[in-house]
PDB file of C-alpha atoms in Angstrom:
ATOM      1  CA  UNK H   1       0.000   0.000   0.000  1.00 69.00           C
ATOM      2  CA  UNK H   2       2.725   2.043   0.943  1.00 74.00           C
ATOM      3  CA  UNK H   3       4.290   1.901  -2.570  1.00 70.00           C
ATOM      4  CA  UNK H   4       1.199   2.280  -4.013  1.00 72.00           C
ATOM      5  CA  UNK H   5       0.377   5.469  -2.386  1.00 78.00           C
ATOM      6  CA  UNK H   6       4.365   6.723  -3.376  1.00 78.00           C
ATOM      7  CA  UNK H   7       3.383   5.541  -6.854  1.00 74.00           C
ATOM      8  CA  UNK H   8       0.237   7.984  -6.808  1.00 76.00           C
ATOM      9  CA  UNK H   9       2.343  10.744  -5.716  1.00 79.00           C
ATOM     10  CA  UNK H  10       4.696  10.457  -8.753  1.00 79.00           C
ATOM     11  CA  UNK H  11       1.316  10.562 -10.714  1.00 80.00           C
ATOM     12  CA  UNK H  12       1.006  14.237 -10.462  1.00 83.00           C
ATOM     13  CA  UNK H  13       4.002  15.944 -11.407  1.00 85.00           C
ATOM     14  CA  UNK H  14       4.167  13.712 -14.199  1.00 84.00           C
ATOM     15  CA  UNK H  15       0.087  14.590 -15.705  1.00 84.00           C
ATOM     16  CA  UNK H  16       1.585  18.520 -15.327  1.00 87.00           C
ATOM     17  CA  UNK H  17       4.092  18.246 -17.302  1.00 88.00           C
ATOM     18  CA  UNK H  18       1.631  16.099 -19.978  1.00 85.00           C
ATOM     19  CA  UNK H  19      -0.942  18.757 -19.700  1.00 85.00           C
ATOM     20  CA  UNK H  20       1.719  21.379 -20.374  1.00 88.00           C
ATOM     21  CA  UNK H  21       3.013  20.154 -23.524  1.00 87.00           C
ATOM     22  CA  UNK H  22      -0.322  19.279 -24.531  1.00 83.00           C
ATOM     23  CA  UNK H  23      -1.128  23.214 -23.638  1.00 83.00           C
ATOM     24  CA  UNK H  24       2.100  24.288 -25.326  1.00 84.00           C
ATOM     25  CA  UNK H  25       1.206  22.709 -28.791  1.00 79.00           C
ATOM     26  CA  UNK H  26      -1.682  23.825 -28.305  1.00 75.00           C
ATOM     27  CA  UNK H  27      -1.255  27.117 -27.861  1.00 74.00           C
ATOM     28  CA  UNK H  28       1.305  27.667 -31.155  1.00 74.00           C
ATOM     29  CA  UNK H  29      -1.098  25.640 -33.431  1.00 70.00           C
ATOM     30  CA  UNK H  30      -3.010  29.212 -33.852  1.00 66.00           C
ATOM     31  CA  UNK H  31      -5.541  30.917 -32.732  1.00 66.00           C
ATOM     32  CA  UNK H  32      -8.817  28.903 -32.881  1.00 67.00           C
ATOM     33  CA  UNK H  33     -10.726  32.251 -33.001  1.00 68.00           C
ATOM     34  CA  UNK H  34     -10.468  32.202 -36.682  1.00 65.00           C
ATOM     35  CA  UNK H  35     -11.736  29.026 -36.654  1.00 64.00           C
ATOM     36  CA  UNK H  36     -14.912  29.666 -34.770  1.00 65.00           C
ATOM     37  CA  UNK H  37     -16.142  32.963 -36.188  1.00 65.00           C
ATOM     38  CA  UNK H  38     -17.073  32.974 -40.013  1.00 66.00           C
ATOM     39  CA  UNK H  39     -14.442  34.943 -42.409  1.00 66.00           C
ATOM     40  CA  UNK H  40     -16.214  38.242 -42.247  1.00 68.00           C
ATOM     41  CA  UNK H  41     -16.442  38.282 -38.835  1.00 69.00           C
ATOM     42  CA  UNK H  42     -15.255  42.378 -37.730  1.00 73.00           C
ATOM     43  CA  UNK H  43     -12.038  42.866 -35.683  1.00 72.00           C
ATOM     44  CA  UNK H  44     -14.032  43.853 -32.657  1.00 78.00           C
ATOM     45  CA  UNK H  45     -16.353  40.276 -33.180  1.00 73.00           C
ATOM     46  CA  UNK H  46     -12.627  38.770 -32.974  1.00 72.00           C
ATOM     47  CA  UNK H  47     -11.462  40.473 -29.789  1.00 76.00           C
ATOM     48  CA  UNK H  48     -14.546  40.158 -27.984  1.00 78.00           C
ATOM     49  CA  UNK H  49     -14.388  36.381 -28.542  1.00 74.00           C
ATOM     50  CA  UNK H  50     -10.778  35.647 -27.515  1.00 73.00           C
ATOM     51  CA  UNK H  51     -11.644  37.838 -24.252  1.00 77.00           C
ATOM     52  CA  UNK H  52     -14.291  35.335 -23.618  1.00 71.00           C
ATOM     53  CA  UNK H  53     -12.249  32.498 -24.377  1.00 69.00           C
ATOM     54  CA  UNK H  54      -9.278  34.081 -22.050  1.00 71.00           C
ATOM     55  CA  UNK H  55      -7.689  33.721 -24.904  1.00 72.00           C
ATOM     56  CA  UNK H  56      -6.247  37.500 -24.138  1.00 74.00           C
ATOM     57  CA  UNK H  57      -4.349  36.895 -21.087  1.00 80.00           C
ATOM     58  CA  UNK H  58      -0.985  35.774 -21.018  1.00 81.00           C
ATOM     59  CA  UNK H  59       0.141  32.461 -21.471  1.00 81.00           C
ATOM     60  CA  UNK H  60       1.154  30.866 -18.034  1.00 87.00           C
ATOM     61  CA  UNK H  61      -2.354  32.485 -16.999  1.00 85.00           C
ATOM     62  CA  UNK H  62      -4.574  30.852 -19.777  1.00 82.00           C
ATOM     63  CA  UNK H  63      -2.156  27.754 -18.599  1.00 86.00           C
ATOM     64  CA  UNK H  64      -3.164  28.063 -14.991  1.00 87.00           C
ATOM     65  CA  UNK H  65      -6.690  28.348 -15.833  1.00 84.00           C
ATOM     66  CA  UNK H  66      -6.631  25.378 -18.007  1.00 84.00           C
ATOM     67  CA  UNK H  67      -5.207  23.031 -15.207  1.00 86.00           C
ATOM     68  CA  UNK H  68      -7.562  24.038 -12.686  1.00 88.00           C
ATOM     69  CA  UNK H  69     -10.383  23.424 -15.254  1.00 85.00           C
ATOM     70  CA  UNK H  70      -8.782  20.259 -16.341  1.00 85.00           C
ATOM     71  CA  UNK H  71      -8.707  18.883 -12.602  1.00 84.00           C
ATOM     72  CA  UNK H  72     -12.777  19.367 -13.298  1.00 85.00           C
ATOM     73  CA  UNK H  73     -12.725  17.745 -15.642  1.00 83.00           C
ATOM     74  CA  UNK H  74     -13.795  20.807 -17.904  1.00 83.00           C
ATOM     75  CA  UNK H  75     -11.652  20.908 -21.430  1.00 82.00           C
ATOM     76  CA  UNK H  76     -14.293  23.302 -23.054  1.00 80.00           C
ATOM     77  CA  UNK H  77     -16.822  22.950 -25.493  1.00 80.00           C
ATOM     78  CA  UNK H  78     -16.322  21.181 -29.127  1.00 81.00           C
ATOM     79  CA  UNK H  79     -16.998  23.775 -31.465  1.00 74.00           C
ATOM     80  CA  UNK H  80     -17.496  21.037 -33.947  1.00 78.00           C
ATOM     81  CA  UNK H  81     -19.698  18.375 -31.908  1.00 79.00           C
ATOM     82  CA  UNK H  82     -21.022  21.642 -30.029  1.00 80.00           C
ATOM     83  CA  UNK H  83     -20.773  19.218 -26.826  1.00 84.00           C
ATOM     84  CA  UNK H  84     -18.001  18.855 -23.398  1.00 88.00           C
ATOM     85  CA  UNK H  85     -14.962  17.451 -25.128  1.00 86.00           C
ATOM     86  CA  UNK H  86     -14.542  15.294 -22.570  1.00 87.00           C
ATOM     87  CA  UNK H  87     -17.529  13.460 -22.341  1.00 88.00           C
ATOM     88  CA  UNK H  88     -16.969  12.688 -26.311  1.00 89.00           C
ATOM     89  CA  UNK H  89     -14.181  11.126 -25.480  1.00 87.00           C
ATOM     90  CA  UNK H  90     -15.862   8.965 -22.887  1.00 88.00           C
ATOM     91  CA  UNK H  91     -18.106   8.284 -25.099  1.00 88.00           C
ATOM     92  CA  UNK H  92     -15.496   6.722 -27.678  1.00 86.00           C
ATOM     93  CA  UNK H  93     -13.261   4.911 -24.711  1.00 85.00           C
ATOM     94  CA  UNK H  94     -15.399   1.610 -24.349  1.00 87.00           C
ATOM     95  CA  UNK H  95     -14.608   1.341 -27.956  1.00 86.00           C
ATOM     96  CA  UNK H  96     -11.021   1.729 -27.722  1.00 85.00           C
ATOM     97  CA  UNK H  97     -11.075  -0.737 -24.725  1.00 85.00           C
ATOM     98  CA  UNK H  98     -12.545  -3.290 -27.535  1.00 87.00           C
ATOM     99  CA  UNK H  99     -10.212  -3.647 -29.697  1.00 87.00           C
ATOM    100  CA  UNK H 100      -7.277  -2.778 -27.335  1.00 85.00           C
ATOM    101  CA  UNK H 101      -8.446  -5.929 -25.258  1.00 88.00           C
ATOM    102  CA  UNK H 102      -9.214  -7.914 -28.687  1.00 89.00           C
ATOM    103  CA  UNK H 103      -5.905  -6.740 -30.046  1.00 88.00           C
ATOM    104  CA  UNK H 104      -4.058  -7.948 -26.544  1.00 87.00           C
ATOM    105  CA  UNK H 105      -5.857 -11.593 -26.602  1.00 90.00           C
ATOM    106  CA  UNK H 106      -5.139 -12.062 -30.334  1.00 89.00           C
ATOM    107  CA  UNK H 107      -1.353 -10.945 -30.013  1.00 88.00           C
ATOM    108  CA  UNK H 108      -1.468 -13.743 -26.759  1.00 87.00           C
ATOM    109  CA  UNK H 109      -2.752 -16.468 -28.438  1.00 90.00           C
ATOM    110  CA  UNK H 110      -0.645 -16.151 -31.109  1.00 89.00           C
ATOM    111  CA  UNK H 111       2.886 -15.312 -29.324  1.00 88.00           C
ATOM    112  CA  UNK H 112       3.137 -17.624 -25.917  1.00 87.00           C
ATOM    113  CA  UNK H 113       2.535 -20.693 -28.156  1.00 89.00           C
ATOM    114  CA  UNK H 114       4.869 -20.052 -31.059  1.00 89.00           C
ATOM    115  CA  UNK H 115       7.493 -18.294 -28.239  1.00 87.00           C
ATOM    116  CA  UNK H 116       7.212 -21.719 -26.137  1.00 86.00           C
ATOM    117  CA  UNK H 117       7.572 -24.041 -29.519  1.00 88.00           C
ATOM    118  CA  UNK H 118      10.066 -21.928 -30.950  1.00 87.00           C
ATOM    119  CA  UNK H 119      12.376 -21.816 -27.534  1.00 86.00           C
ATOM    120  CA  UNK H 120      12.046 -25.749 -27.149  1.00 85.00           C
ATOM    121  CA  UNK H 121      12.799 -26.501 -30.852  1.00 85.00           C
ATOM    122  CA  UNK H 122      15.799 -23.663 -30.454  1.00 84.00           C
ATOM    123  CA  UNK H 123      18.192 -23.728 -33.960  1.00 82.00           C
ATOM    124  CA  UNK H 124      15.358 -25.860 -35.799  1.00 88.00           C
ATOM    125  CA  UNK H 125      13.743 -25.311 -38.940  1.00 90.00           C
ATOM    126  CA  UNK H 126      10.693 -24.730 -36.627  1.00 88.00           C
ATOM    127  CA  UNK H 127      12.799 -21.785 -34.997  1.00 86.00           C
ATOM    128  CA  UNK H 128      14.135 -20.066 -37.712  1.00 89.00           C
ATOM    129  CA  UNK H 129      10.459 -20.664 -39.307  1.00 90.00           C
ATOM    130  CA  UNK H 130       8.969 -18.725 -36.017  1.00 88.00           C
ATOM    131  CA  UNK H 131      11.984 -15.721 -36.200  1.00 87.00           C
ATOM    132  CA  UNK H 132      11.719 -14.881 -39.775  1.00 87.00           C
ATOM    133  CA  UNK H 133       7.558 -14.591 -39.259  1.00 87.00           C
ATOM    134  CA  UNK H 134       7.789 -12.688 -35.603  1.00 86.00           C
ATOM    135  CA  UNK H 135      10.186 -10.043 -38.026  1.00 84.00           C
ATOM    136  CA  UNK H 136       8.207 -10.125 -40.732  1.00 85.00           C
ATOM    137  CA  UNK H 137       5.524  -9.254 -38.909  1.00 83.00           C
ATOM    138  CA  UNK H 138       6.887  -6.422 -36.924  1.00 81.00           C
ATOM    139  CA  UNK H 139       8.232  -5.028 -40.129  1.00 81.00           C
ATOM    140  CA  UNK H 140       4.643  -4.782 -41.911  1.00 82.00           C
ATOM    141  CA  UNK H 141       2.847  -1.871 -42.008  1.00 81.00           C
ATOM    142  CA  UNK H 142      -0.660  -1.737 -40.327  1.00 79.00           C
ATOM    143  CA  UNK H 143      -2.305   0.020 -43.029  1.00 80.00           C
ATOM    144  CA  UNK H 144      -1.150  -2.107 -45.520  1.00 85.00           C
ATOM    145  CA  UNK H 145      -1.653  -5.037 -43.234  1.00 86.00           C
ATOM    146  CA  UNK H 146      -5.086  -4.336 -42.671  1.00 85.00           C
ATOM    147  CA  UNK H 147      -6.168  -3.408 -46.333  1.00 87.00           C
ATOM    148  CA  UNK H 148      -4.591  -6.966 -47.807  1.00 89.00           C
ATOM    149  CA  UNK H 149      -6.894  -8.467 -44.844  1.00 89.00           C
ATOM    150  CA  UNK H 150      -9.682  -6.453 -45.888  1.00 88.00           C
ATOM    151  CA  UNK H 151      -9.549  -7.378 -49.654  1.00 89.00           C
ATOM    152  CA  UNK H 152      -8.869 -11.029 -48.647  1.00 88.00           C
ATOM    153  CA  UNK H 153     -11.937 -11.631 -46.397  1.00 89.00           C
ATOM    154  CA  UNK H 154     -13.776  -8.665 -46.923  1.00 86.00           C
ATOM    155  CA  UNK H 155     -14.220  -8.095 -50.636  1.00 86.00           C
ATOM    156  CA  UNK H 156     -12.896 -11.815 -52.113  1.00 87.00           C
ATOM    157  CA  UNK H 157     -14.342 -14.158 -49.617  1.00 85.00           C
ATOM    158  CA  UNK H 158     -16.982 -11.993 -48.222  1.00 85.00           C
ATOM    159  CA  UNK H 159     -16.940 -13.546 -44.430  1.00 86.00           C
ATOM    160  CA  UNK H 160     -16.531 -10.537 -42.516  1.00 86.00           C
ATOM    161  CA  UNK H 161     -17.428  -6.618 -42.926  1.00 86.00           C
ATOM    162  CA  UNK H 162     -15.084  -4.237 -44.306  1.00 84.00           C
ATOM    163  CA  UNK H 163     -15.585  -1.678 -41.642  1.00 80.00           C
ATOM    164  CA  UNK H 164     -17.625  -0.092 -38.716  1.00 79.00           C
ATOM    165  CA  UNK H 165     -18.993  -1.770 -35.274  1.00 82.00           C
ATOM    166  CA  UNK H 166     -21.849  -3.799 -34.535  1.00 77.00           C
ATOM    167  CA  UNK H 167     -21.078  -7.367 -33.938  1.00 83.00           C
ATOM    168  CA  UNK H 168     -17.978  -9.363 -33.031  1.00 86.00           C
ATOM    169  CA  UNK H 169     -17.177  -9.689 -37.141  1.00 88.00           C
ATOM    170  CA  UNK H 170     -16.815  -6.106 -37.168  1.00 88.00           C
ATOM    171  CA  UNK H 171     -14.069  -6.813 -34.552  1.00 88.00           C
ATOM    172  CA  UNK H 172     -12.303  -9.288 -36.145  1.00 89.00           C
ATOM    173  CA  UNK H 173     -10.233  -7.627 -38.711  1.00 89.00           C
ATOM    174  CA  UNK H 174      -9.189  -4.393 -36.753  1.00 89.00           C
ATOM    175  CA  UNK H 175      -7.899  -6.947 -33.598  1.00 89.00           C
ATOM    176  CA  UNK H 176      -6.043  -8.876 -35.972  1.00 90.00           C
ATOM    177  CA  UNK H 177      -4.342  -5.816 -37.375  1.00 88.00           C
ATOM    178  CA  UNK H 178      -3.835  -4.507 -34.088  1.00 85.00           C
ATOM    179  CA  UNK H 179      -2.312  -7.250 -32.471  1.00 85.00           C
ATOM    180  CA  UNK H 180      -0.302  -8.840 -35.338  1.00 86.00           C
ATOM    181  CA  UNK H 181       2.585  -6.345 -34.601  1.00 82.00           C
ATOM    182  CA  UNK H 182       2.815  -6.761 -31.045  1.00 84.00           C
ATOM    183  CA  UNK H 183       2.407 -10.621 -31.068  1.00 87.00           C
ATOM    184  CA  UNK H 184       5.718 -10.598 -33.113  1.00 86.00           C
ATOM    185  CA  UNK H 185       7.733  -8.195 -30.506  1.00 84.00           C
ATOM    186  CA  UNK H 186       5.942 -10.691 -27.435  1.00 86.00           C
ATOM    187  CA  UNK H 187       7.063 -13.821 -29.921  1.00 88.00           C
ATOM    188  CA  UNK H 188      10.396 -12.909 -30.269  1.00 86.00           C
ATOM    189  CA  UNK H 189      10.961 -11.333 -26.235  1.00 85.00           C
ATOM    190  CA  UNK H 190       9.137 -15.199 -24.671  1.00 86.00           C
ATOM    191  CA  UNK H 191      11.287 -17.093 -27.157  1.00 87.00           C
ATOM    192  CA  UNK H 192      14.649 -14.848 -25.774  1.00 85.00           C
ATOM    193  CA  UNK H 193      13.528 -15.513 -21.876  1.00 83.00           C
ATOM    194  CA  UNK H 194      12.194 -18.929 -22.320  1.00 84.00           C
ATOM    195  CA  UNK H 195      15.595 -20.243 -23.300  1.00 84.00           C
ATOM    196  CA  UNK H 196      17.498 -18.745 -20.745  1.00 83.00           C
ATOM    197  CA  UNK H 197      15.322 -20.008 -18.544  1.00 81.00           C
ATOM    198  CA  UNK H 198      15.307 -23.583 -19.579  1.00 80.00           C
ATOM    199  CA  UNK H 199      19.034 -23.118 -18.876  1.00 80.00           C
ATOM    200  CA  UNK H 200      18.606 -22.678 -15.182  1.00 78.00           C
ATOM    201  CA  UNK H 201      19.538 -25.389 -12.606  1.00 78.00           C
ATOM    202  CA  UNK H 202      16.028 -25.175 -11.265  1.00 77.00           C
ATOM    203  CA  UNK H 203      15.036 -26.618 -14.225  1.00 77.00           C
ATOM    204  CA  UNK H 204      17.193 -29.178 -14.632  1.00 79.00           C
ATOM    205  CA  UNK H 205      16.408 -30.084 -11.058  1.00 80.00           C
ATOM    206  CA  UNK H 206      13.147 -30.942 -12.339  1.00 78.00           C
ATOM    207  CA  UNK H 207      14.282 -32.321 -14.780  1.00 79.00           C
ATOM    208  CA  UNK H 208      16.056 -35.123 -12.792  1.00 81.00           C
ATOM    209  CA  UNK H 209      13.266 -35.532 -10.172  1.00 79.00           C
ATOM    210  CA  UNK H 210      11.243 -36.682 -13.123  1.00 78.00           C
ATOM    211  CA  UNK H 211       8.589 -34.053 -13.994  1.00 75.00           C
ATOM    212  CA  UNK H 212       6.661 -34.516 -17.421  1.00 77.00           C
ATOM    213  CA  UNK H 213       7.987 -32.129 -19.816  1.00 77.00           C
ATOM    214  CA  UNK H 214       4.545 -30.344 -20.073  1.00 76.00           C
ATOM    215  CA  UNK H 215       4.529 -29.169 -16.265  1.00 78.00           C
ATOM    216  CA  UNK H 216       8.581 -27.686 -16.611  1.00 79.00           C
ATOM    217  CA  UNK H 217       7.824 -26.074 -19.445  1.00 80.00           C
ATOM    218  CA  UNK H 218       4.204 -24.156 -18.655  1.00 75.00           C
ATOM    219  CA  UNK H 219       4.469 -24.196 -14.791  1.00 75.00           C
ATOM    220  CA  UNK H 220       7.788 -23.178 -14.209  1.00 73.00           C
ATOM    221  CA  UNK H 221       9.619 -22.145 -17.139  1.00 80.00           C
ATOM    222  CA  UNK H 222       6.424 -20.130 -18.497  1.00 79.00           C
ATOM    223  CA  UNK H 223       5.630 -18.535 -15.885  1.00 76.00           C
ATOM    224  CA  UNK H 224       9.509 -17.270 -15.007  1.00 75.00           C
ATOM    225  CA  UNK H 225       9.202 -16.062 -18.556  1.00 77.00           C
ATOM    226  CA  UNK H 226       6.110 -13.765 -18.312  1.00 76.00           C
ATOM    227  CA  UNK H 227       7.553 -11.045 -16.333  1.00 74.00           C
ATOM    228  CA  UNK H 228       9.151  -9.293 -19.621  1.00 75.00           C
ATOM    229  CA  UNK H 229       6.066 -10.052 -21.788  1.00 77.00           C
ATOM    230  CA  UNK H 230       4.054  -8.291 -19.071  1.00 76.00           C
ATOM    231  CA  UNK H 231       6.041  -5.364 -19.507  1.00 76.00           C
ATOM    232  CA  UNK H 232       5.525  -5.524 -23.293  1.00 77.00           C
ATOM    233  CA  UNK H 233       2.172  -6.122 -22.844  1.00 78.00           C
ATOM    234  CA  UNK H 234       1.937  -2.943 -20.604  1.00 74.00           C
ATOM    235  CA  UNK H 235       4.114  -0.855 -23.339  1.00 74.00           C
ATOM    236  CA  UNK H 236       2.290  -1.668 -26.060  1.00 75.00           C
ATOM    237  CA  UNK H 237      -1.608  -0.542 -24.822  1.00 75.00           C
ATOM    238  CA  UNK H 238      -0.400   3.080 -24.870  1.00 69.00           C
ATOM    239  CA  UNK H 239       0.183   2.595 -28.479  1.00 69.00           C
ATOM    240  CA  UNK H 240      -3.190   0.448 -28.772  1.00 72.00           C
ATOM    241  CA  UNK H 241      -5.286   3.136 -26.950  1.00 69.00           C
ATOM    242  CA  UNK H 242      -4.008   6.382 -28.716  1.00 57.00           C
ATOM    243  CA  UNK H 243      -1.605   5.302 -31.683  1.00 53.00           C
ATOM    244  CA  UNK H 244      -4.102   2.772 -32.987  1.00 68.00           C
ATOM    245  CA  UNK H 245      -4.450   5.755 -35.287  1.00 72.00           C
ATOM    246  CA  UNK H 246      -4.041   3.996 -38.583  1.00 76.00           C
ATOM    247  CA  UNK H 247      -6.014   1.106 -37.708  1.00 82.00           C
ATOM    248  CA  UNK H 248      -9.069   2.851 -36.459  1.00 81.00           C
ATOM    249  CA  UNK H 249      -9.064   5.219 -39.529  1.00 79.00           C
ATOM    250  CA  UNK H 250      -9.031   1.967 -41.837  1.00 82.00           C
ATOM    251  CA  UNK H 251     -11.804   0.081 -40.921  1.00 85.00           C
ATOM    252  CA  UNK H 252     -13.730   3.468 -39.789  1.00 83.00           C
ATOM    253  CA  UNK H 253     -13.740   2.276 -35.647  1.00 84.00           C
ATOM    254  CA  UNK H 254     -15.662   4.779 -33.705  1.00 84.00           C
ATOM    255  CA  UNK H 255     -12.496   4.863 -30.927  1.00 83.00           C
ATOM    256  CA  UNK H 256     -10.053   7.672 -29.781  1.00 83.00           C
ATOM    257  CA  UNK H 257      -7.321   6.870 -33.003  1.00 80.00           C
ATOM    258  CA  UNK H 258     -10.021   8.313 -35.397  1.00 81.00           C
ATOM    259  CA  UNK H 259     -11.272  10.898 -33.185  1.00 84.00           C
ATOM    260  CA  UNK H 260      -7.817  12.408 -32.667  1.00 84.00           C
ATOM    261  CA  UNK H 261      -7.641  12.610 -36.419  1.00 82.00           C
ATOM    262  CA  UNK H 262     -11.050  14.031 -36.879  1.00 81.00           C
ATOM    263  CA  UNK H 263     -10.201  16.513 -34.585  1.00 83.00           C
ATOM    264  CA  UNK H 264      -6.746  17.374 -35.597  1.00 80.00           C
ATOM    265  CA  UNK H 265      -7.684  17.725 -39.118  1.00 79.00           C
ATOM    266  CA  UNK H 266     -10.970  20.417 -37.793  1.00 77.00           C
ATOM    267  CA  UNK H 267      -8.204  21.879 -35.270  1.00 75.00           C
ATOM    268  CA  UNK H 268     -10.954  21.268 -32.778  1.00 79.00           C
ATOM    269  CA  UNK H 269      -8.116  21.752 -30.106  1.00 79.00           C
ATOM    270  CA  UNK H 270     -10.650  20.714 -26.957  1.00 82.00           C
ATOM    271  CA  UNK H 271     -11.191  17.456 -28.300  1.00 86.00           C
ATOM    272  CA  UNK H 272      -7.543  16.908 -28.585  1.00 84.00           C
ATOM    273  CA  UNK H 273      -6.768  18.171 -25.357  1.00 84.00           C
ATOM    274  CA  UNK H 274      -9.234  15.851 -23.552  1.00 87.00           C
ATOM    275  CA  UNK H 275      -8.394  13.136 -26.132  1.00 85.00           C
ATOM    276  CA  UNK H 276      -4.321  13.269 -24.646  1.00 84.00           C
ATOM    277  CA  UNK H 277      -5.032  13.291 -21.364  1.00 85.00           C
ATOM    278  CA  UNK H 278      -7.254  10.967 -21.068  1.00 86.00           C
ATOM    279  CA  UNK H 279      -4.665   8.543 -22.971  1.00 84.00           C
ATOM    280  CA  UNK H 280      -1.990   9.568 -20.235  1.00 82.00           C
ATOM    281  CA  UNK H 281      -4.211   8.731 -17.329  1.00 83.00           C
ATOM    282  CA  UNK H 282      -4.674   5.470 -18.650  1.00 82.00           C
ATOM    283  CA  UNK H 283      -1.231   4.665 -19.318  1.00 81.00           C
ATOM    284  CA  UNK H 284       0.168   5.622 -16.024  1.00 81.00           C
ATOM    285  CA  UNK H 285      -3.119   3.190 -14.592  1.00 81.00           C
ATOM    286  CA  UNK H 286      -1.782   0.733 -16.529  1.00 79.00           C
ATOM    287  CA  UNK H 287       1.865   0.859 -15.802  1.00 77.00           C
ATOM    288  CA  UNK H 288       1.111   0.684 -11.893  1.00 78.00           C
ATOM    289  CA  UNK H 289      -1.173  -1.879 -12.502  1.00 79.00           C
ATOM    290  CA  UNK H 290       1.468  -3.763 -14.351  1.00 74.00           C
ATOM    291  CA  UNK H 291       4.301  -3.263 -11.424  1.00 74.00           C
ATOM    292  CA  UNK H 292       1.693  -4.772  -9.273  1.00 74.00           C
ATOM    293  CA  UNK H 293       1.030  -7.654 -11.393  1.00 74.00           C
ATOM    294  CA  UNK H 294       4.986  -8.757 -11.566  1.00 69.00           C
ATOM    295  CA  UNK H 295       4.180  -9.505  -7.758  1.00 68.00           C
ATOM    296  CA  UNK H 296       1.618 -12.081  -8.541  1.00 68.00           C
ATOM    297  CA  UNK H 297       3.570 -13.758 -11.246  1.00 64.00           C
ATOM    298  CA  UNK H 298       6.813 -13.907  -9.173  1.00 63.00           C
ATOM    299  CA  UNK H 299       6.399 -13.428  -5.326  1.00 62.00           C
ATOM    300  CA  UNK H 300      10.086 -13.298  -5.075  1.00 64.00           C
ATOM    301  CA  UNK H 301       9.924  -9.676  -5.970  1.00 63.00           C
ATOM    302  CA  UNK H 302       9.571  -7.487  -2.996  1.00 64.00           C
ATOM    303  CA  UNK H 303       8.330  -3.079  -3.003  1.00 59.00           C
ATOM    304  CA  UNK H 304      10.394  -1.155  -1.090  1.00 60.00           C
TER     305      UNK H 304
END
């Protein structure tokens, strides 16, 4: 608890200096008065809406009123959506969640068997077979990725839709997309870790007492093995929660990816705001959440 609470601490300073580069950016993208107010809008139409805005007091002021409105939870209106920017982007999280959770389960299934199999059949066929597909697949690009699965089962075999949300099928392709690039990194990080583990004399102790191959290898070699795919696993949902970008914006997924380019591209700066730091929040969650989690995998490892 204590570390926990010492965690929480570091939290803060950490979401300041977020929301001040987030500010910062902000603030030299332009003025978004221009934006709001129709071309022939008069000079005095212009002033009196940046003094509204605040938009005409200096900058570590309009800074210090964002934060404390930010710690409300109030990022401003949309001037495109004409609603709180931040509960759009609630509205979108659940379904970034989706296909960050579908992406994580498809990357799983597909990297802690082929990472086992190719660790056990190290310097095989089988191994280099395993290798040249985890690089391969770290090397393709997502777009391309997901429009080659798109015209495959989309538009020659017709099993699944080409794009949207409704049902699991709409799910399918976008996960698989998702979570092709990180099963190859978690492939290729288990297959590194398994075999140094297999090396240990703990494991030849088993070894020699008897055990079945099948318990060494999943109940203690696995398991000794999961602490760096963990970490992976926690790396890699920042990128699946606000750089699924590309993804998103292919097969049209209502999430935060496409709403941070919808927004970008209408310089609705509120949105993007709310959009950023709602994506750092999460992340540091999740990191914490993984420290905690090595302790239940391997209760050898001890917070100070």
């Amino acid at each position: 608890m204590t570390y926990i609470i010492r965690r929480l601490f570091q939290v803060i300073p950490v979401l300041i200096i977020v929301s001040f580069l987030v500010f910062l950016f902000v603030y030299l993208s332009g003025d978004p008065v221009a934006l709001m107010l129709p071309e022939d809008a008069s000079q005095a139409e212009i002033e009196n809406m940046r003094k509204v805005l605040g938009l005409d007091k200096p900058f570590i002021v309009q800074y210090g009123i964002f934060l404390l409105n930010a710690v409300n939870g109030d990022f401003g209106q949309s001037f495109i959506y004409k609603q709180e920017a931040l509960g759009i982007v609630l509205e979108r999280l659940p379904a970034t969640f989706e296909l960050m959770i579908a992406s994580i389960i498809v990357s799983t299934i597909i990297a802690i068997p082929l990472g086992v199999w190719s660790a056990i059949r190290r310097n095989t066929f089988v191994d280099l077979f395993i290798s040249s597909s985890s690089i391969l697949g770290k090397a393709m690009p997502n777009f391309w990725l997901g429009m080659m699965l798109v015209l495959l089962f989309s538009v020659t075999l017709q099993l699944l839709p080409v794009s949207g949300k409704g049902t699991i099928y709409h799910l399918i392709l976008p996960a698989i997309t998702a979570g092709t690039a990180m099963a190859a990194q978690l492939t290729r990080m288990l297959r590194s870790h398994m075999i140094e583990v297999l090396s240990q004399d703990y494991i030849r102790t088993a070894r020699s007492k008897g055990l079945g191959s099948f318990v060494i290898i999943f109940k203690h070699a696995l398991r000794n093995s999961m602490l760096p795919v963990i970490t992976i696993i926690a790396l890699q949902i920042s990128t699946l929660v606000g750089g699924a970008l590309i993804t998103e914006t292919v097969f049209s997924w209502p999430g935060l990816g496409q709403l941070i380019i919808q927004a970008i591209h209408a310089r609705d700066m509120a949105v993007v705001q709310a959009c950023v730091l709602v994506i750092a929040v999460f992340v540091i969650v999740v990191n914490l959440l993984a420290d905690l989690l090595y302790r239940v995998v391997d209760p050898r490892i001890k917070y100070n």
